[in-house]
Each structure stands twice: as structure tokens, then as C-alpha cells.
């Protein structure tokens, strides 16, 4: 199993496929790098080197009791990039992974970055505050924590339905996709997944987005029931200078799976642009 060791001794699992320009992938909560397989295989077949890691506390990485926050996640991404000596890389992040990419640029700059892609990403900030009145009430995230603590297996099964929009009329998502969401989620540590809710919902990325100085693509489903588009992608695209934003009508949060072919084509076109 391929791992790197971070400055605090955390073992971070990663997969590194193919040859060519580098593309990194940061996954959504509470999944693992496996959630990117549909994009990674596609890009390998088109001449790219693809790298994806399991966030600390998720998948095959160490279940640490420290740094389960955006600074820690961004530093772990930096550790992977530096260990593999990736340069001119395109950083792709989905949901919480989009926050990870934003905080990476905020903390580590773009000296190793050529482009960035935010897919159904959590920035600029999810929770409702005086400065962000359109955000989701803190009670939404408190309820998530309670449900996760009480019965995480059932919570993940229920979450998968909203994640992929399986509760919408005409949804064509398979039972297999819902099952693999549960399987990947159950691999995350309870403490890590619990603390990560605060990280993805309460972290303010405004200052990070202001530091983006590379071509950036923002993709989001207009029927995202997890990260509402009006309080995330639309705002982020306005805050990132020169960002290109694309919205998928009727699409859910999990567009990497439900709209895999369309999203892969969009991603390849952006990489080649």
C-alpha cells in the first residue's frame, strides 16, 4: 500500500496512476480516494498522471485525533504533492475536497499549481452567520452530528439518497452506487467524520479564494441538496478572479458519479485549454 508520512506522523494513503501532466484529486466527506476512480481512469486513458489520497481519518489513512480541520487537510495535500514532487499540477476537489484545495492555495500558494477545479465545493462558507445570512442554520450540522453519533450506518445510507438525488422523480442512480457510498463512508473514523463536519461547514474560505491566481473551473449541480449552489459555487465564482463556472440543471451533489461522462469531458477540455 502506498503511503507518505506527514510531519506529525500521520500515514496518508495515496494512489498514483499514469504518466503525463499531473492532476490531484481531493475527495468529498466522508468518502475516500476511490470516489474519484471514474475520473482517474478516464484521464489516465487520455495521457495524464492522476494522484488521489485518502484524507486523514478517511479510507486507508490513519485515524488521527488531531488536525481534523481544513488547515490539517491542506497540509496533508501539500505533503503528498511535495513527496511526489508534483509540479504544474491541476488540483481538483469535490465538496469538502474543494475546501481542501482552496485552503491549500491559501496556505501554500500556487508555485506547484497550474489550474484548479472546484466541484460541488463547500467554499466560501456553508453555515449561516451574520455575514452569510443565506447559509444553512447550525442546527442542520448539529443534527448531522447527532445522527452520525447515534447510528452512523443508517445515517450514511440515508445521506447517500440525498447525495445522489435518488429521492427525486426519475432519478436513475443504481443501488450499487448507493451501496458503495455507504461502504466508503463506513471506512472513515467516527471521530474523524464527526470533527470534519465542523471543518466543512464552519471554515471561512473567503481569504483563500482571493488568493487564487491560476485558471479555475467551478462546476455545480443546480439541485444539490447537500451544498446548495446559491450559497457556494455562485459566490465562489464571483470571488475567484477569472473563474469559469458551469452549472448542471437538475443535477445533485454527487455529479462525479451521476454525470460522470459529461463531467469527465468538461474536465478534459479544461485541462487541455
CSV table of N, CA and C in Angstrom, one decimal, residues 85-172:
chain,number,residue,atom,x,y,z
A,85,UNK,N,6.8,15.2,-5.6
A,85,UNK,CA,7.4,16.3,-6.3
A,85,UNK,C,6.6,16.7,-7.6
A,86,UNK,N,5.3,16.9,-7.3
A,86,UNK,CA,4.4,17.3,-8.4
A,86,UNK,C,4.5,18.7,-8.7
A,87,UNK,N,4.6,19.1,-10.0
A,87,UNK,CA,4.8,20.5,-10.4
A,87,UNK,C,3.8,20.7,-11.5
A,88,UNK,N,3.3,22.0,-11.6
A,88,UNK,CA,2.4,22.4,-12.6
A,88,UNK,C,1.1,21.5,-12.6
A,89,UNK,N,0.7,21.1,-11.4
A,89,UNK,CA,-0.4,20.2,-11.2
A,89,UNK,C,-1.7,21.0,-11.2
A,90,UNK,N,-2.7,20.3,-11.7
A,90,UNK,CA,-4.1,20.8,-11.6
A,90,UNK,C,-4.7,20.1,-10.4
A,91,UNK,N,-5.3,21.0,-9.4
A,91,UNK,CA,-5.9,20.5,-8.2
A,91,UNK,C,-7.4,20.4,-8.4
A,92,UNK,N,-7.9,19.2,-8.2
A,92,UNK,CA,-9.4,19.0,-8.3
A,92,UNK,C,-10.0,18.6,-7.0
A,93,UNK,N,-11.0,19.3,-6.5
A,93,UNK,CA,-11.6,19.0,-5.3
A,93,UNK,C,-13.1,18.9,-5.4
A,94,UNK,N,-13.7,17.9,-4.7
A,94,UNK,CA,-15.2,17.8,-4.7
A,94,UNK,C,-15.7,18.0,-3.3
A,95,UNK,N,-16.7,18.9,-3.1
A,95,UNK,CA,-17.3,19.1,-1.8
A,95,UNK,C,-16.3,19.5,-0.8
A,96,UNK,N,-16.1,18.7,0.3
A,96,UNK,CA,-15.1,19.0,1.3
A,96,UNK,C,-13.7,19.1,0.6
A,97,UNK,N,-13.5,18.3,-0.4
A,97,UNK,CA,-12.2,18.4,-1.1
A,97,UNK,C,-12.0,19.7,-1.8
A,98,UNK,N,-13.1,20.3,-2.2
A,98,UNK,CA,-12.9,21.7,-2.8
A,98,UNK,C,-12.4,22.7,-1.7
A,99,UNK,N,-12.9,22.5,-0.5
A,99,UNK,CA,-12.4,23.3,0.6
A,99,UNK,C,-10.9,23.0,0.8
A,100,UNK,N,-10.6,21.8,0.7
A,100,UNK,CA,-9.1,21.4,0.9
A,100,UNK,C,-8.3,22.1,-0.1
A,101,UNK,N,-8.7,22.1,-1.4
A,101,UNK,CA,-8.0,22.7,-2.4
A,101,UNK,C,-7.9,24.2,-2.2
A,102,UNK,N,-9.0,24.9,-1.8
A,102,UNK,CA,-9.0,26.3,-1.5
A,102,UNK,C,-8.0,26.6,-0.4
A,103,UNK,N,-8.0,25.9,0.7
A,103,UNK,CA,-7.2,26.1,1.8
A,103,UNK,C,-5.7,25.8,1.5
A,104,UNK,N,-5.5,24.8,0.6
A,104,UNK,CA,-4.1,24.6,0.1
A,104,UNK,C,-3.5,25.8,-0.5
A,105,UNK,N,-4.3,26.4,-1.5
A,105,UNK,CA,-3.8,27.6,-2.2
A,105,UNK,C,-3.7,28.8,-1.2
A,106,UNK,N,-4.6,28.9,-0.2
A,106,UNK,CA,-4.5,29.9,0.8
A,106,UNK,C,-3.2,29.8,1.6
A,107,UNK,N,-2.8,28.6,2.0
A,107,UNK,CA,-1.7,28.4,2.9
A,107,UNK,C,-0.4,28.1,2.2
A,108,UNK,N,-0.5,27.5,1.0
A,108,UNK,CA,0.8,27.1,0.3
A,108,UNK,C,1.0,27.7,-1.0
A,109,UNK,N,0.1,28.5,-1.5
A,109,UNK,CA,0.3,29.3,-2.8
A,109,UNK,C,0.1,28.4,-4.0
A,110,UNK,N,0.5,28.9,-5.1
A,110,UNK,CA,0.3,28.2,-6.4
A,110,UNK,C,1.7,27.9,-7.1
A,111,UNK,N,2.8,27.9,-6.4
A,111,UNK,CA,4.0,27.6,-7.1
A,111,UNK,C,4.1,26.3,-7.7
A,112,UNK,N,3.3,25.3,-7.3
A,112,UNK,CA,3.3,24.0,-7.9
A,112,UNK,C,1.9,23.7,-8.6
A,113,UNK,N,1.1,24.8,-8.8
A,113,UNK,CA,-0.2,24.6,-9.3
A,113,UNK,C,-0.4,25.3,-10.6
A,114,UNK,N,-1.0,24.6,-11.6
A,114,UNK,CA,-1.2,25.2,-12.9
A,114,UNK,C,-2.7,25.6,-13.0
A,115,UNK,N,-3.6,24.8,-12.5
A,115,UNK,CA,-5.0,25.1,-12.6
A,115,UNK,C,-5.7,24.5,-11.3
A,116,UNK,N,-7.0,24.9,-11.2
A,116,UNK,CA,-7.8,24.4,-10.1
A,116,UNK,C,-9.2,24.2,-10.5
A,117,UNK,N,-9.8,23.1,-10.0
A,117,UNK,CA,-11.2,22.8,-10.3
A,117,UNK,C,-12.0,22.5,-9.0
A,118,UNK,N,-13.1,23.3,-8.8
A,118,UNK,CA,-13.9,23.1,-7.6
A,118,UNK,C,-15.3,22.5,-8.1
A,119,UNK,N,-15.6,21.3,-7.6
A,119,UNK,CA,-16.8,20.6,-8.0
A,119,UNK,C,-17.7,20.4,-6.8
A,120,UNK,N,-18.9,21.0,-6.9
A,120,UNK,CA,-19.9,20.9,-5.8
A,120,UNK,C,-19.2,21.2,-4.4
A,121,UNK,N,-18.4,22.2,-4.5
A,121,UNK,CA,-17.4,22.5,-3.3
A,121,UNK,C,-18.1,23.4,-2.3
A,122,UNK,N,-17.6,23.2,-1.0
A,122,UNK,CA,-18.2,23.9,0.1
A,122,UNK,C,-17.8,25.4,0.3
A,123,UNK,N,-16.7,25.9,-0.3
A,123,UNK,CA,-16.5,27.4,-0.2
A,123,UNK,C,-17.6,28.2,-0.8
A,124,UNK,N,-17.7,29.5,-0.4
A,124,UNK,CA,-16.9,30.2,0.6
A,124,UNK,C,-17.1,29.8,2.1
A,125,UNK,N,-18.4,29.6,2.5
A,125,UNK,CA,-18.7,29.1,3.8
A,125,UNK,C,-20.1,28.6,3.8
A,126,UNK,N,-20.4,27.4,4.5
A,126,UNK,CA,-21.7,26.8,4.4
A,126,UNK,C,-22.6,27.4,5.5
A,127,UNK,N,-22.1,27.5,6.7
A,127,UNK,CA,-23.0,27.8,7.8
A,127,UNK,C,-23.6,29.2,7.8
A,128,UNK,N,-24.8,29.4,8.3
A,128,UNK,CA,-25.4,30.7,8.4
A,128,UNK,C,-24.8,31.5,9.5
A,129,UNK,N,-24.3,32.8,9.1
A,129,UNK,CA,-23.8,33.7,10.1
A,129,UNK,C,-24.4,35.1,9.7
A,130,UNK,N,-24.0,36.1,10.6
A,130,UNK,CA,-24.5,37.4,10.3
A,130,UNK,C,-23.9,37.9,8.9
A,131,UNK,N,-22.7,37.5,8.6
A,131,UNK,CA,-22.1,37.9,7.3
A,131,UNK,C,-22.5,37.0,6.2
A,132,UNK,N,-23.2,35.8,6.5
A,132,UNK,CA,-23.6,34.9,5.5
A,132,UNK,C,-25.0,34.4,5.8
A,133,UNK,N,-26.0,35.4,5.7
A,133,UNK,CA,-27.4,35.0,6.1
A,133,UNK,C,-28.0,34.0,5.2
A,134,UNK,N,-27.5,33.7,4.0
A,134,UNK,CA,-28.1,32.7,3.1
A,134,UNK,C,-27.7,31.3,3.5
A,135,UNK,N,-26.7,31.2,4.4
A,135,UNK,CA,-26.2,29.9,4.7
A,135,UNK,C,-27.2,29.0,5.5
A,136,UNK,N,-26.7,27.7,5.7
A,136,UNK,CA,-27.6,26.7,6.4
A,136,UNK,C,-27.4,27.0,7.9
A,137,UNK,N,-28.5,26.9,8.6
A,137,UNK,CA,-28.5,27.1,10.1
A,137,UNK,C,-27.6,26.0,10.7
A,138,UNK,N,-27.0,26.4,11.8
A,138,UNK,CA,-26.0,25.5,12.5
A,138,UNK,C,-26.8,24.2,13.0
A,139,UNK,N,-28.1,24.3,13.2
A,139,UNK,CA,-28.9,23.2,13.6
A,139,UNK,C,-28.8,22.0,12.6
A,140,UNK,N,-28.7,22.4,11.3
A,140,UNK,CA,-28.5,21.4,10.2
A,140,UNK,C,-27.3,20.5,10.5
A,141,UNK,N,-26.2,21.1,10.9
A,141,UNK,CA,-25.0,20.4,11.1
A,141,UNK,C,-25.0,19.7,12.5
A,142,UNK,N,-25.7,20.3,13.5
A,142,UNK,CA,-25.8,19.7,14.8
A,142,UNK,C,-26.6,18.4,14.6
A,143,UNK,N,-27.7,18.4,13.8
A,143,UNK,CA,-28.5,17.2,13.5
A,143,UNK,C,-27.6,16.1,12.8
A,144,UNK,N,-26.7,16.5,11.9
A,144,UNK,CA,-25.9,15.6,11.3
A,144,UNK,C,-25.0,14.9,12.3
A,145,UNK,N,-24.4,15.7,13.2
A,145,UNK,CA,-23.5,15.1,14.2
A,145,UNK,C,-24.3,14.1,15.1
A,146,UNK,N,-25.5,14.5,15.5
A,146,UNK,CA,-26.3,13.6,16.4
A,146,UNK,C,-26.6,12.3,15.7
A,147,UNK,N,-27.0,12.4,14.4
A,147,UNK,CA,-27.4,11.2,13.6
A,147,UNK,C,-26.2,10.3,13.4
A,148,UNK,N,-25.0,11.0,13.1
A,148,UNK,CA,-23.8,10.2,12.9
A,148,UNK,C,-23.4,9.5,14.2
A,149,UNK,N,-23.5,10.1,15.3
A,149,UNK,CA,-23.1,9.5,16.6
A,149,UNK,C,-24.1,8.4,17.0
A,150,UNK,N,-25.4,8.6,16.7
A,150,UNK,CA,-26.3,7.6,17.2
A,150,UNK,C,-26.4,6.3,16.4
A,151,UNK,N,-26.2,6.5,15.0
A,151,UNK,CA,-26.3,5.3,14.1
A,151,UNK,C,-25.7,5.7,12.8
A,152,UNK,N,-24.4,5.6,12.8
A,152,UNK,CA,-23.7,6.1,11.6
A,152,UNK,C,-24.0,5.3,10.3
A,153,UNK,N,-24.2,4.0,10.5
A,153,UNK,CA,-24.5,3.1,9.3
A,153,UNK,C,-25.8,3.6,8.6
A,154,UNK,N,-26.9,3.8,9.4
A,154,UNK,CA,-28.2,4.2,8.9
A,154,UNK,C,-28.0,5.7,8.3
A,155,UNK,N,-27.3,6.5,9.1
A,155,UNK,CA,-27.1,7.9,8.6
A,155,UNK,C,-26.5,7.9,7.2
A,156,UNK,N,-25.4,7.1,7.0
A,156,UNK,CA,-24.8,7.1,5.7
A,156,UNK,C,-25.7,6.6,4.6
A,157,UNK,N,-26.5,5.6,5.0
A,157,UNK,CA,-27.5,5.1,4.0
A,157,UNK,C,-28.5,6.1,3.6
A,158,UNK,N,-28.9,6.9,4.6
A,158,UNK,CA,-29.9,8.0,4.3
A,158,UNK,C,-29.2,9.1,3.5
A,159,UNK,N,-28.0,9.4,3.9
A,159,UNK,CA,-27.3,10.5,3.2
A,159,UNK,C,-27.0,10.2,1.8
A,160,UNK,N,-26.8,9.0,1.4
A,160,UNK,CA,-26.5,8.6,0.1
A,160,UNK,C,-27.6,9.0,-0.9
A,161,UNK,N,-28.8,8.9,-0.4
A,161,UNK,CA,-30.0,9.2,-1.2
A,161,UNK,C,-30.1,10.6,-1.6
A,162,UNK,N,-29.8,11.5,-0.6
A,162,UNK,CA,-29.8,12.9,-1.0
A,162,UNK,C,-28.5,13.3,-1.8
A,163,UNK,N,-27.4,12.6,-1.4
A,163,UNK,CA,-26.1,12.9,-2.1
A,163,UNK,C,-26.2,12.8,-3.6
A,164,UNK,N,-27.0,11.7,-4.0
A,164,UNK,CA,-27.1,11.4,-5.5
A,164,UNK,C,-28.4,11.8,-6.0
A,165,UNK,N,-29.3,12.4,-5.2
A,165,UNK,CA,-30.6,12.8,-5.7
A,165,UNK,C,-31.5,11.7,-6.0
A,166,UNK,N,-31.3,10.5,-5.3
A,166,UNK,CA,-32.1,9.4,-5.5
A,166,UNK,C,-33.6,9.6,-5.1
A,167,UNK,N,-33.8,10.6,-4.3
A,167,UNK,CA,-35.2,10.9,-3.9
A,167,UNK,C,-35.9,11.8,-4.8
A,168,UNK,N,-35.4,12.1,-6.0
A,168,UNK,CA,-36.0,12.9,-7.0
A,168,UNK,C,-36.7,12.1,-8.0
A,169,UNK,N,-37.9,12.5,-8.5
A,169,UNK,CA,-38.6,11.8,-9.6
A,169,UNK,C,-37.7,11.5,-10.8
A,170,UNK,N,-37.7,10.2,-11.2
A,170,UNK,CA,-36.9,9.9,-12.4
A,170,UNK,C,-35.5,9.7,-12.2
A,171,UNK,N,-35.0,9.7,-11.0
A,171,UNK,CA,-33.6,9.5,-10.7
A,171,UNK,C,-33.1,8.1,-11.2
A,172,UNK,N,-32.0,8.1,-11.9
A,172,UNK,CA,-31.6,6.8,-12.4
A,172,UNK,C,-30.4,6.2,-11.7
